[in-house]
């Protein structure tokens, strides 16, 4: 297998943008990535695109806007890990020598999706869903366990949101560039005790794209190719998750796979972008990804280590909570953020001297988690 | 790259089955494929699944039913070529040495899809769609050109349907096992002049699955591995298609790629399964796939060569017209049919002494063909 590098990244505006089509959002990200790589559309040899809702020929729909046609295009879906899946698809194409240059795209228009403004209707065989097991419901139960088992407080949950919103203020592309206090987060509308509105990621429209090529070829385009050290994708077993809802055996497995593939460990990471769909989730992922020991996520948060300027900044982009969460885009958007830091181009939110970063995304069917969960982890290095 | 073989195939019942969930349909096909390969669920190392409508973790949803978890799963979409895309995904995983054994699944529940019983609503930027360019509308225009340019008659169009329905009567898994006369086809309800109801493929629920492994490993499981000689996937350019709507430049390109990869030509094919969503389409595909010269599709049909027992049987399964068309399943179902013939297990519809066969699938966004079209071709050999 050949080493693969990221040579271009791009993002659309993130926000509530129902007036924009998926083709418009996606092609904004693609055009930005092409410009960033300083590469011509005609050099793209393969494309993978991910979209969750109303997905019909997403890659073809987006790429016609920039004149990319007559190549192999694959559309993928893996809930919130859809973007990770698209990135990994292109990575494999290039690593395995099928193509030299390709683009991975993630896009979502949440405001025009069939679930806009609605609770998702459970499928007929989805008993959990019919019993009210929504995403906020599940994360509220998890939060209760964190309070019981790990000594977490509602102030800790609020603090994750405060941190990520503070980070988002430093990101021109964030949906919400507004700081909040712990009190404001706690006093926002109660969604599902103890989860308040400001502990939930918003509905977001947006797209992200990344251009990959073999490291050999990369030197033709850039002096700062960002190497992909590990690409992993794995589906899980919800029954395992049910043993202790504060632990993700899937994430334990896949992060081990990713670190082994990259030849380094969590202690080597300079920054991490991860799935923080609900504020309390972030502390669990610290543990699942090995950034601290099991049960010590609360202490890691309280230490300030995961803030910009801390030992291991987590979600310096603002994360899903502040930057926003266009489902299938997030798996690529997190990679874009890591690339920015590794290139020393992250501006006010730059991680000093960042050499290695990890991008995680993780998803499952909203109601009826029985359907299985899926995760993708990529480790990149300058 | 390693040679890859198909060692197991399976299909669910095809028909109007709104009472069956996608997990039920899919797991019927998967269980049949596992039984056919005589392989254990735990031997499956990677899975790709394709579904067009309401697609959420399709692979995970289906495979939990047979106890397959904790492996890499990728969900893909490429309209009617979605199944081809899933098959090619697994083929690449194995050819490139990532895994030894994998499963490709295609599934669709058309009767519970958001378009069940409806015309598809064009997207806001889809001018063709807003002007009434539905699939029957487009194929009716194509039919008019075939009559004008190629001397086709409405009786020829009807004859394709008569042929494929006759074939479907020999296939226990066909949705419609009923013969029709040319007169009956012509006298069925007019959909869009000259396309009548019996010239259109039906709405179908169903699933298909194929188990692939490296040819080295295949000998462990079967004495009749069916080798994949060519796997191709390509997106097109609708503007090229508009030059002459009786010609698909995309199919001309991809069939050339497939024959080159397989090291053989159309004259070497013993049978072909292809996209016959509308009866008149089949004659065009004869030409696009090189089974005859440009403009000679009508003559090839009239010669009887494409009937079971003819020189090059086309759609011996009954095709989309009679067997049915669960969109994302069809790209794998066509491969299953080719495998049956190459194993000499196709019963009453067997192609005698079949050594090489081609499975084609081809799709595009229903209205607004501007979005680009996509095709997949696989060539298999015993």
XYZ file of C-alpha atoms in Angstrom:
764
model
C 0.000 0.000 0.000
C 1.122 3.499 -0.813
C 1.231 6.347 1.661
C -1.567 8.860 1.085
C -1.620 12.567 1.896
C -4.231 15.300 2.119
C -3.340 18.162 -0.204
C -6.519 20.231 -0.158
C -9.379 20.941 2.219
C -12.541 23.003 1.909
C -15.706 23.818 3.775
C -18.928 25.535 2.853
C -20.491 28.041 5.180
C -22.116 26.149 8.086
C -25.518 27.220 9.355
C -29.243 27.061 8.761
C -29.305 27.507 5.002
C -32.503 26.008 3.591
C -32.188 28.236 0.529
C -29.039 26.367 -0.552
C -29.264 23.078 -2.439
C -26.996 20.177 -1.619
C -25.229 20.810 -4.938
C -24.579 24.407 -3.900
C -23.310 23.511 -0.429
C -21.198 20.655 -1.736
C -19.696 22.565 -4.627
C -18.699 25.433 -2.293
C -16.657 22.930 -0.298
C -15.256 21.250 -3.416
C -14.282 24.568 -5.023
C -12.566 25.611 -1.781
C -10.668 22.319 -1.637
C -9.598 22.570 -5.290
C -8.383 26.137 -4.700
C -6.626 25.095 -1.496
C -4.804 22.275 -3.301
C -4.226 24.531 -6.305
C -5.331 21.629 -8.478
C -7.539 21.521 -11.541
C -10.940 19.797 -11.505
C -9.748 17.638 -14.384
C -7.017 16.130 -12.187
C -9.586 14.470 -9.917
C -9.763 10.770 -10.813
C -12.192 9.346 -8.256
C -14.803 10.750 -5.872
C -16.642 9.477 -2.813
C -19.490 11.507 -1.346
C -21.610 11.004 1.733
C -25.087 12.275 2.535
C -27.670 10.918 4.936
C -31.004 12.292 3.805
C -32.588 12.182 0.350
C -29.313 10.880 -1.022
C -29.462 10.438 -4.800
C -26.223 10.549 -6.757
C -24.773 13.070 -4.324
C -21.281 13.020 -5.831
C -22.608 13.379 -9.368
C -24.976 16.170 -8.316
C -22.227 18.179 -6.623
C -19.383 17.535 -9.024
C -21.291 18.544 -12.164
C -21.206 22.061 -10.667
C -17.418 22.180 -10.975
C -17.206 20.256 -14.236
C -16.071 16.916 -12.833
C -17.692 14.091 -14.830
C -16.743 10.800 -16.438
C -14.892 9.396 -13.433
C -15.684 6.705 -10.867
C -18.016 8.109 -8.212
C -19.287 6.280 -5.133
C -21.927 7.582 -2.738
C -21.715 6.239 0.798
C -23.744 6.412 3.991
C -22.812 5.489 7.549
C -24.822 7.962 9.664
C -22.489 10.458 11.401
C -19.480 8.426 10.254
C -20.515 8.852 6.603
C -17.836 11.462 5.975
C -15.209 9.211 7.560
C -16.415 6.429 5.253
C -16.072 8.637 2.160
C -12.582 9.752 3.214
C -11.541 6.155 3.862
C -12.956 5.117 0.470
C -10.744 7.603 -1.364
C -7.814 6.742 0.887
C -8.124 3.064 -0.085
C -8.442 3.854 -3.801
C -5.161 5.743 -3.676
C -3.330 3.558 -1.154
C -4.160 0.513 -3.282
C -2.981 2.184 -6.473
C -6.289 2.390 -8.349
C -5.970 6.166 -8.689
C -3.460 8.882 -7.802
C -5.759 11.782 -6.880
C -9.286 11.766 -5.460
C -11.819 13.819 -3.543
C -13.943 12.945 -0.516
C -17.068 14.993 0.117
C -19.562 15.088 2.971
C -22.729 17.130 2.839
C -26.012 17.513 4.644
C -28.960 19.831 4.420
C -30.606 19.190 7.776
C -33.089 22.049 7.390
C -34.571 20.539 4.215
C -34.315 16.906 5.345
C -37.419 14.855 6.074
C -36.658 15.143 9.808
C -36.368 18.941 9.847
C -38.282 20.168 12.866
C -39.469 16.678 13.754
C -38.659 13.827 16.025
C -37.611 10.877 13.883
C -40.399 8.333 13.458
C -39.279 4.923 14.641
C -39.479 2.045 12.183
C -42.082 -0.563 12.917
C -39.681 -3.072 14.463
C -37.901 -0.424 16.537
C -39.145 -1.094 20.053
C -36.654 1.287 21.678
C -37.846 4.073 19.426
C -41.507 3.424 20.141
C -40.720 3.547 23.858
C -39.298 7.057 23.418
C -35.600 6.269 23.051
C -34.577 9.384 21.139
C -30.988 10.619 20.962
C -31.444 13.221 23.751
C -33.227 10.546 25.794
C -30.342 8.164 25.437
C -27.679 10.758 26.210
C -29.684 11.900 29.253
C -29.573 8.333 30.577
C -25.840 8.232 29.872
C -25.419 11.546 31.719
C -27.162 10.094 34.774
C -24.709 7.182 34.757
C -21.781 9.599 34.459
C -23.067 11.455 37.522
C -23.553 8.200 39.417
C -20.360 6.391 38.374
C -17.847 9.128 37.597
C -18.857 11.957 39.908
C -19.779 14.230 37.006
C -21.999 17.211 37.739
C -24.356 19.169 35.529
C -21.780 21.956 35.716
C -19.234 19.637 34.080
C -21.636 18.940 31.225
C -22.223 22.677 30.849
C -18.469 23.296 30.923
C -17.938 21.168 27.776
C -20.436 23.366 25.964
C -18.817 26.542 27.357
C -15.400 25.315 26.158
C -16.528 24.332 22.676
C -18.535 27.518 22.182
C -15.462 29.510 23.256
C -13.472 27.577 20.622
C -16.184 28.227 18.028
C -15.805 31.974 18.549
C -12.297 31.604 17.122
C -13.552 29.772 14.012
C -14.918 32.008 11.252
C -16.769 29.002 9.810
C -18.685 28.112 12.990
C -22.481 28.186 12.991
C -22.536 29.788 16.446
C -19.818 32.251 17.348
C -21.128 33.150 20.776
C -19.714 32.506 24.225
C -21.932 31.172 27.003
C -21.438 30.843 30.747
C -22.080 27.660 32.701
C -25.181 29.343 34.138
C -26.489 30.216 30.686
C -26.026 26.642 29.506
C -27.762 25.255 32.603
C -30.595 27.777 32.341
C -31.280 27.131 28.646
C -34.406 25.135 27.853
C -34.500 21.659 29.388
C -34.596 19.023 26.641
C -34.298 15.812 28.621
C -33.156 16.087 32.242
C -30.206 16.840 32.737
C -29.564 17.710 29.055
C -30.387 21.354 28.245
C -30.681 22.948 24.824
C -27.147 24.366 24.895
C -25.758 20.901 25.624
C -27.143 19.645 22.275
C -25.507 20.184 18.908
C -27.641 22.262 16.534
C -29.195 21.326 13.201
C -26.735 22.423 10.567
C -26.493 22.609 6.797
C -23.034 22.401 5.345
C -20.402 20.492 3.444
C -16.729 19.634 3.659
C -14.285 18.193 1.152
C -10.752 16.838 1.176
C -8.436 16.079 -1.736
C -6.141 13.118 -1.286
C -3.270 11.841 -3.343
C -0.324 9.528 -3.013
C 2.466 11.167 -1.041
C 4.757 10.754 -4.058
C 2.388 12.768 -6.214
C 1.607 15.233 -3.411
C 4.966 16.961 -3.696
C 3.891 18.165 -7.148
C 1.078 20.156 -5.580
C 2.190 21.240 -2.129
C 5.131 21.669 0.206
C 2.952 20.685 3.172
C 1.210 17.381 2.403
C -0.494 16.017 5.504
C 0.053 12.282 5.705
C -2.688 9.826 6.633
C -1.120 7.554 9.238
C -4.252 5.557 9.977
C -7.658 5.048 8.391
C -10.131 2.837 10.207
C -13.837 2.098 9.993
C -15.727 -0.425 12.088
C -19.293 -1.323 12.892
C -20.208 -2.394 16.381
C -22.613 -4.375 18.405
C -25.193 -2.426 20.356
C -25.638 -5.289 22.770
C -22.057 -4.788 23.955
C -22.782 -1.111 24.450
C -25.738 -1.971 26.649
C -23.460 -3.618 29.232
C -22.320 -0.207 30.474
C -23.687 2.776 28.596
C -20.733 4.943 29.654
C -18.355 2.703 27.682
C -18.157 2.159 23.919
C -16.474 -1.181 23.217
C -16.599 -0.232 19.531
C -14.531 2.899 20.150
C -12.123 1.040 22.375
C -11.561 -1.471 19.556
C -11.292 0.984 16.705
C -9.029 3.420 18.524
C -6.684 0.528 19.312
C -6.734 -0.399 15.608
C -6.031 3.213 14.609
C -3.144 3.700 17.031
C -1.591 0.401 15.952
C -1.883 1.330 12.304
C -0.413 4.782 12.936
C 2.385 3.366 15.069
C 1.737 5.769 17.904
C -0.502 6.146 20.918
C -2.988 8.578 22.412
C -0.110 10.224 24.314
C 1.341 11.262 20.933
C -1.748 13.172 19.814
C -1.379 16.947 19.732
C -5.079 17.570 19.170
C -8.310 15.643 18.675
C -11.546 16.399 16.852
C -14.387 14.191 18.029
C -18.120 13.593 18.102
C -19.671 15.867 20.757
C -23.301 15.687 19.690
C -24.226 16.160 23.349
C -21.944 17.957 25.812
C -21.717 15.058 28.247
C -20.617 12.748 25.438
C -17.233 14.441 25.030
C -15.982 13.296 28.443
C -16.831 9.676 27.593
C -14.931 9.892 24.323
C -11.809 11.128 26.151
C -11.877 7.735 27.823
C -12.919 5.650 24.800
C -10.103 7.159 22.708
C -7.544 6.639 25.474
C -6.837 10.319 26.170
C -7.235 9.442 29.847
C -8.009 6.367 31.911
C -11.513 4.975 32.270
C -13.508 7.139 34.704
C -11.085 10.054 34.482
C -12.827 12.015 31.718
C -14.348 14.414 34.224
C -10.945 15.115 35.752
C -9.409 15.646 32.302
C -12.067 18.229 31.476
C -11.685 19.966 34.841
C -7.897 20.149 34.377
C -8.360 22.402 31.347
C -6.151 20.094 29.257
C -8.717 19.852 26.463
C -9.057 23.604 25.947
C -7.187 25.476 23.252
C -3.803 26.140 24.862
C -4.125 23.012 26.991
C -2.109 19.817 26.756
C -4.447 18.082 24.288
C -7.008 20.450 22.765
C -10.269 18.662 21.919
C -12.590 20.152 19.333
C -10.661 23.384 18.800
C -12.966 23.920 15.800
C -15.872 24.455 18.175
C -17.006 20.869 17.677
C -20.481 19.764 16.766
C -21.822 21.896 19.635
C -20.700 25.266 18.239
C -19.345 24.717 14.728
C -22.418 22.645 13.940
C -23.216 19.121 12.755
C -24.235 18.509 9.137
C -24.252 14.736 9.729
C -22.368 13.298 6.771
C -20.095 16.343 6.488
C -18.709 16.085 10.017
C -16.455 13.095 9.343
C -14.573 15.103 6.735
C -14.859 18.465 8.469
C -13.045 17.091 11.522
C -10.217 15.960 9.235
C -10.094 19.449 7.661
C -9.611 20.950 11.132
C -6.774 18.560 11.963
C -5.105 19.392 8.633
C -5.297 23.138 9.352
C -3.489 22.703 12.667
C -0.869 20.365 11.207
C -0.176 22.986 8.546
C 0.037 25.708 11.218
C -2.837 27.533 9.513
C -5.484 27.422 12.263
C -5.097 31.065 13.212
C -6.327 32.066 16.664
C -7.204 28.478 17.560
C -3.863 26.989 16.420
C -2.414 24.149 18.460
C 1.249 25.172 18.834
C 3.680 22.897 17.028
C 1.014 20.302 16.178
C 2.562 17.215 14.595
C -0.110 14.511 14.917
C -3.880 14.746 15.254
C -6.846 12.409 15.434
C -10.280 12.848 13.844
C -13.090 10.704 15.201
C -16.695 10.382 14.126
C -19.254 7.973 15.409
C -22.896 7.357 14.715
C -25.931 5.160 14.878
C -29.540 5.089 13.958
C -31.207 7.764 16.041
C -33.979 5.765 17.532
C -33.563 2.021 17.655
C -29.887 1.880 18.443
C -30.280 -1.822 18.006
C -29.434 -1.196 14.347
C -25.761 -1.053 15.200
C -23.305 1.729 15.520
C -20.412 2.663 13.350
C -17.213 4.607 13.918
C -14.385 6.000 11.846
C -11.008 7.224 13.093
C -8.291 8.879 11.052
C -4.863 9.864 12.362
C -2.928 12.445 10.389
C 0.579 13.829 10.680
C 2.580 16.605 9.146
C -4.328 -7.524 -7.184
C -5.715 -10.923 -6.341
C -8.321 -12.755 -8.355
C -11.726 -12.746 -6.676
C -14.518 -15.298 -6.982
C -18.192 -15.480 -6.090
C -18.857 -18.438 -3.815
C -22.393 -17.765 -2.670
C -25.520 -16.060 -3.975
C -28.940 -15.446 -2.497
C -32.170 -13.659 -3.211
C -35.235 -12.836 -1.169
C -38.683 -13.296 -2.618
C -39.336 -10.478 -5.122
C -42.719 -8.777 -5.186
C -44.944 -6.218 -3.518
C -44.166 -6.965 0.109
C -44.886 -3.870 2.216
C -45.277 -6.048 5.301
C -41.573 -6.979 5.160
C -38.932 -4.674 6.616
C -35.674 -4.020 4.803
C -33.933 -6.066 7.506
C -36.252 -8.989 6.768
C -35.820 -8.781 2.989
C -32.071 -8.313 3.257
C -31.502 -11.054 5.782
C -33.476 -13.522 3.619
C -30.994 -12.862 0.821
C -27.994 -12.972 3.157
C -29.112 -16.226 4.783
C -29.636 -17.759 1.336
C -26.157 -16.644 0.230
C -24.534 -17.998 3.404
C -26.316 -21.322 2.909
C -25.385 -21.389 -0.772
C -21.711 -20.794 0.059
C -21.955 -23.183 3.009
C -20.082 -20.605 5.035
C -20.579 -19.389 8.584
C -21.707 -15.827 9.348
C -18.586 -15.411 11.461
C -16.377 -15.930 8.395
C -17.647 -12.694 6.799
C -14.989 -10.004 7.262
C -16.411 -7.019 5.385
C -19.832 -5.975 4.077
C -21.108 -3.438 1.569
C -24.835 -2.792 1.275
C -26.823 -0.618 -1.068
C -30.261 0.920 -0.633
C -31.782 3.951 -2.306
C -34.630 5.067 -0.077
C -34.577 5.814 3.653
C -31.096 4.358 3.813
C -29.764 4.326 7.371
C -27.100 1.819 8.281
C -28.555 -0.699 5.850
C -25.730 -3.229 6.238
C -25.806 -2.993 10.021
C -29.597 -3.282 10.065
C -29.628 -6.401 7.895
C -26.572 -8.170 9.244
C -27.593 -7.964 12.912
C -30.376 -10.388 11.888
C -27.835 -13.084 11.062
C -25.410 -12.224 13.872
C -22.795 -10.416 11.791
C -21.376 -7.507 13.821
C -18.014 -5.970 14.668
C -16.707 -5.855 11.098
C -16.179 -3.048 8.574
C -19.493 -2.161 6.918
C -20.013 0.394 4.165
C -23.379 1.526 2.843
C -23.393 2.789 -0.735
C -25.810 4.431 -3.137
C -25.615 4.887 -6.896
C -29.274 4.737 -8.009
C -29.925 1.544 -10.039
C -26.179 0.833 -10.087
C -26.073 0.795 -6.265
C -25.881 -2.996 -6.151
C -23.049 -2.958 -8.711
C -21.283 -0.404 -6.496
C -21.630 -2.613 -3.411
C -20.371 -5.658 -5.308
C -17.410 -3.680 -6.666
C -16.648 -2.383 -3.158
C -16.310 -5.899 -1.781
C -14.432 -7.000 -4.892
C -11.839 -4.244 -4.321
C -11.498 -5.044 -0.607
C -10.608 -8.625 -1.480
C -8.633 -7.986 -4.675
C -6.498 -5.471 -2.780
C -5.901 -7.867 0.106
C -7.706 -5.997 2.881
C -9.953 -8.984 3.559
C -10.375 -12.553 2.307
C -14.166 -12.978 2.468
C -16.937 -10.396 2.165
C -20.602 -9.936 1.354
C -22.336 -7.502 -0.991
C -26.011 -6.788 -0.401
C -28.588 -4.814 -2.349
C -32.073 -4.160 -1.046
C -35.062 -1.988 -1.731
C -38.558 -1.693 -0.368
C -40.226 0.283 -3.130
C -43.713 -0.151 -1.686
C -42.738 1.560 1.583
C -40.435 4.153 -0.013
C -41.362 7.830 -0.016
C -42.141 7.565 -3.747
C -44.536 4.620 -3.412
C -47.550 5.390 -5.584
C -46.241 8.842 -6.490
C -44.439 10.626 -9.237
C -41.085 11.794 -7.878
C -41.096 15.479 -6.973
C -38.389 17.332 -8.857
C -35.830 19.253 -6.806
C -36.027 23.001 -7.038
C -33.174 23.390 -9.520
C -34.374 20.513 -11.683
C -35.815 22.251 -14.736
C -36.235 19.038 -16.729
C -38.261 17.564 -13.886
C -40.487 20.606 -13.584
C -41.142 20.403 -17.327
C -42.460 16.869 -16.892
C -39.321 14.870 -17.721
C -40.193 11.705 -15.828
C -38.568 8.357 -16.567
C -41.476 7.112 -18.763
C -41.453 10.504 -20.498
C -37.780 10.226 -21.296
C -38.007 6.630 -22.502
C -41.016 7.535 -24.647
C -38.910 10.199 -26.377
C -36.133 7.657 -26.824
C -38.665 5.198 -28.301
C -39.744 7.806 -30.855
C -36.120 8.236 -31.914
C -35.705 4.461 -32.195
C -38.739 4.350 -34.501
C -37.414 7.268 -36.551
C -33.735 6.303 -36.731
C -33.686 2.515 -36.406
C -36.965 1.426 -37.963
C -38.254 0.059 -34.647
C -41.996 -0.513 -34.338
C -44.239 -0.592 -31.301
C -44.467 -4.333 -31.896
C -40.696 -4.574 -31.383
C -40.982 -2.785 -28.055
C -43.796 -5.131 -27.059
C -41.729 -8.127 -28.170
C -38.998 -7.319 -25.620
C -41.631 -7.440 -22.901
C -43.113 -10.652 -24.307
C -39.625 -12.240 -24.345
C -38.695 -11.186 -20.819
C -42.047 -12.195 -19.383
C -41.662 -15.582 -21.066
C -38.238 -15.860 -19.389
C -39.721 -14.784 -16.056
C -42.160 -17.705 -16.202
C -39.132 -19.990 -15.940
C -37.819 -18.194 -12.853
C -39.438 -19.223 -9.556
C -38.213 -15.955 -7.999
C -39.831 -13.631 -10.545
C -42.425 -11.114 -9.405
C -44.573 -11.817 -12.478
C -44.693 -15.328 -13.836
C -47.199 -14.679 -16.585
C -46.838 -14.753 -20.357
C -48.250 -11.951 -22.487
C -48.793 -11.600 -26.222
C -47.630 -8.625 -28.270
C -51.287 -7.559 -28.496
C -51.730 -7.717 -24.732
C -48.636 -5.589 -24.198
C -49.788 -3.041 -26.772
C -53.333 -2.976 -25.384
C -52.248 -2.485 -21.782
C -52.767 0.994 -20.325
C -50.933 3.765 -22.169
C -48.391 5.408 -19.857
C -46.601 7.758 -22.216
C -47.070 7.205 -25.946
C -45.758 4.738 -27.206
C -44.837 3.225 -23.787
C -47.614 1.041 -22.337
C -47.883 -0.312 -18.817
C -46.483 -3.739 -19.754
C -43.426 -2.076 -21.286
C -42.508 -0.633 -17.853
C -40.780 -2.544 -15.080
C -42.920 -2.897 -11.957
C -42.334 -1.562 -8.442
C -40.645 -4.349 -6.539
C -39.491 -5.090 -3.022
C -36.587 -7.461 -2.683
C -32.965 -8.097 -1.911
C -29.984 -9.947 -3.304
C -26.625 -10.866 -1.844
C -23.331 -12.286 -3.063
C -20.408 -13.655 -1.094
C -16.981 -13.010 -2.565
C -13.579 -14.287 -1.624
C -10.137 -14.571 -3.084
C -9.940 -17.419 -5.587
C -7.234 -19.034 -3.454
C -9.547 -19.144 -0.473
C -12.585 -20.060 -2.592
C -11.420 -23.624 -3.121
C -11.937 -24.186 0.605
C -15.642 -23.530 0.212
C -16.657 -24.665 -3.262
C -15.658 -26.666 -6.286
C -17.342 -24.133 -8.579
C -16.051 -20.641 -7.725
C -17.182 -18.131 -10.321
C -14.340 -15.757 -11.132
C -14.789 -12.016 -11.479
C -12.965 -11.125 -14.693
C -13.927 -7.453 -14.703
C -15.406 -4.974 -12.249
C -16.107 -1.471 -13.501
C -18.017 1.558 -12.273
C -18.205 4.911 -14.010
C -20.225 8.092 -13.818
C -21.134 9.915 -16.987
C -21.997 13.230 -18.434
C -25.620 13.811 -19.287
C -24.677 16.475 -21.792
C -22.965 13.810 -23.906
C -26.106 11.721 -23.706
C -28.156 14.603 -25.029
C -26.304 14.560 -28.363
C -28.227 11.453 -29.444
C -30.598 9.992 -26.909
C -30.403 6.548 -28.522
C -26.700 6.320 -27.625
C -25.100 6.129 -24.187
C -21.489 7.319 -24.421
C -21.127 6.263 -20.775
C -22.056 2.665 -21.594
C -19.821 2.654 -24.652
C -16.908 3.744 -22.436
C -17.555 1.437 -19.526
C -18.227 -1.634 -21.645
C -14.921 -1.041 -23.441
C -13.228 -0.771 -20.008
C -14.918 -3.986 -18.837
C -14.026 -6.009 -21.943
C -10.430 -4.807 -21.770
C -10.175 -5.714 -18.116
C -11.711 -9.143 -18.739
C -9.504 -9.752 -21.758
C -12.414 -10.699 -23.962
C -15.075 -9.093 -26.115
C -18.833 -9.004 -26.497
C -18.581 -11.916 -28.947
C -17.303 -14.056 -26.065
C -20.339 -13.485 -23.852
C -22.627 -16.481 -23.430
C -25.376 -14.488 -21.714
C -26.086 -10.962 -20.512
C -28.233 -9.535 -17.731
C -28.989 -5.860 -18.287
C -31.120 -2.888 -17.303
C -34.481 -3.159 -19.085
C -36.491 -0.689 -17.025
C -38.507 0.026 -20.166
C -38.919 -2.519 -22.945
C -37.525 -0.281 -25.670
C -34.380 0.295 -23.611
C -33.151 -3.262 -24.026
C -32.538 -2.864 -27.773
C -30.399 0.219 -27.151
C -28.306 -1.611 -24.592
C -27.589 -4.406 -27.101
C -25.824 -1.698 -29.082
C -24.219 0.150 -26.158
C -22.738 -3.111 -24.825
C -21.483 -4.127 -28.261
C -23.706 -7.191 -28.683
C -24.466 -5.845 -32.161
C -23.518 -2.842 -34.269
C -25.029 0.592 -33.739
C -28.561 0.668 -35.174
C -28.842 -3.118 -35.334
C -30.518 -3.682 -31.969
C -33.905 -4.092 -33.603
C -32.557 -6.721 -35.977
C -30.863 -8.569 -33.092
C -34.153 -8.735 -31.219
C -36.079 -9.843 -34.309
C -33.532 -12.614 -34.971
C -34.472 -14.282 -31.691
C -30.793 -14.360 -30.642
C -31.507 -12.777 -27.266
C -34.132 -15.317 -26.213
C -33.360 -18.279 -24.001
C -32.022 -20.858 -26.454
C -30.725 -18.129 -28.769
C -27.128 -17.208 -29.526
C -26.810 -14.663 -26.688
C -29.690 -14.828 -24.212
C -30.419 -11.428 -22.661
C -32.207 -11.237 -19.333
C -32.946 -14.948 -19.006
C -33.974 -14.132 -15.425
C -36.996 -12.246 -16.736
C -35.176 -8.948 -16.360
C -36.488 -5.913 -14.594
C -39.680 -6.199 -16.659
C -40.801 -9.563 -15.268
C -38.478 -10.515 -12.410
C -38.898 -7.004 -10.979
C -36.687 -4.084 -10.043
C -35.901 -3.369 -6.401
C -33.511 -0.569 -7.407
C -30.394 -1.156 -5.348
C -30.851 -4.935 -5.381
C -30.788 -5.258 -9.168
C -27.036 -4.711 -9.557
C -26.380 -7.758 -7.405
C -29.374 -9.787 -8.553
C -28.113 -9.655 -12.163
C -24.771 -11.033 -10.972
C -26.591 -13.833 -9.092
C -28.326 -14.822 -12.344
C -25.044 -14.925 -14.265
C -23.493 -17.065 -11.504
C -26.390 -19.549 -11.677
C -25.851 -20.074 -15.410
C -22.067 -20.340 -15.082
C -22.597 -23.042 -12.446
C -25.093 -24.821 -14.724
C -27.760 -24.391 -12.023
C -30.269 -22.173 -13.860
C -32.775 -24.973 -14.442
C -35.312 -24.429 -17.220
C -33.716 -21.135 -18.233
C -30.134 -22.464 -18.342
C -27.828 -21.135 -21.054
C -26.174 -24.320 -22.355
C -22.463 -24.554 -21.652
C -22.237 -20.963 -20.360
C -18.630 -19.970 -19.718
C -18.695 -16.157 -19.534
C -21.485 -13.727 -18.705
C -21.954 -10.001 -18.271
C -24.086 -8.183 -15.690
C -24.908 -4.556 -16.396
C -26.795 -1.994 -14.349
C -27.255 1.629 -15.090
C -29.072 4.477 -13.418
C -29.647 8.138 -12.938
C -31.744 10.544 -11.025
C -35.291 9.969 -12.180
C -36.240 13.470 -13.046
C -33.441 15.936 -13.707
C -31.110 13.639 -15.560
C -28.723 16.537 -15.469
C -27.502 15.076 -12.181
C -25.400 12.573 -14.034
C -25.768 8.928 -14.744
C -23.824 6.019 -13.434
C -23.157 2.507 -14.694
C -21.594 -0.670 -13.408
C -20.523 -3.703 -15.435
C -19.221 -6.987 -14.117
C -17.980 -9.869 -16.251
C -17.843 -13.297 -14.650
C -16.515 -16.642 -15.810
C -16.590 -20.198 -14.623
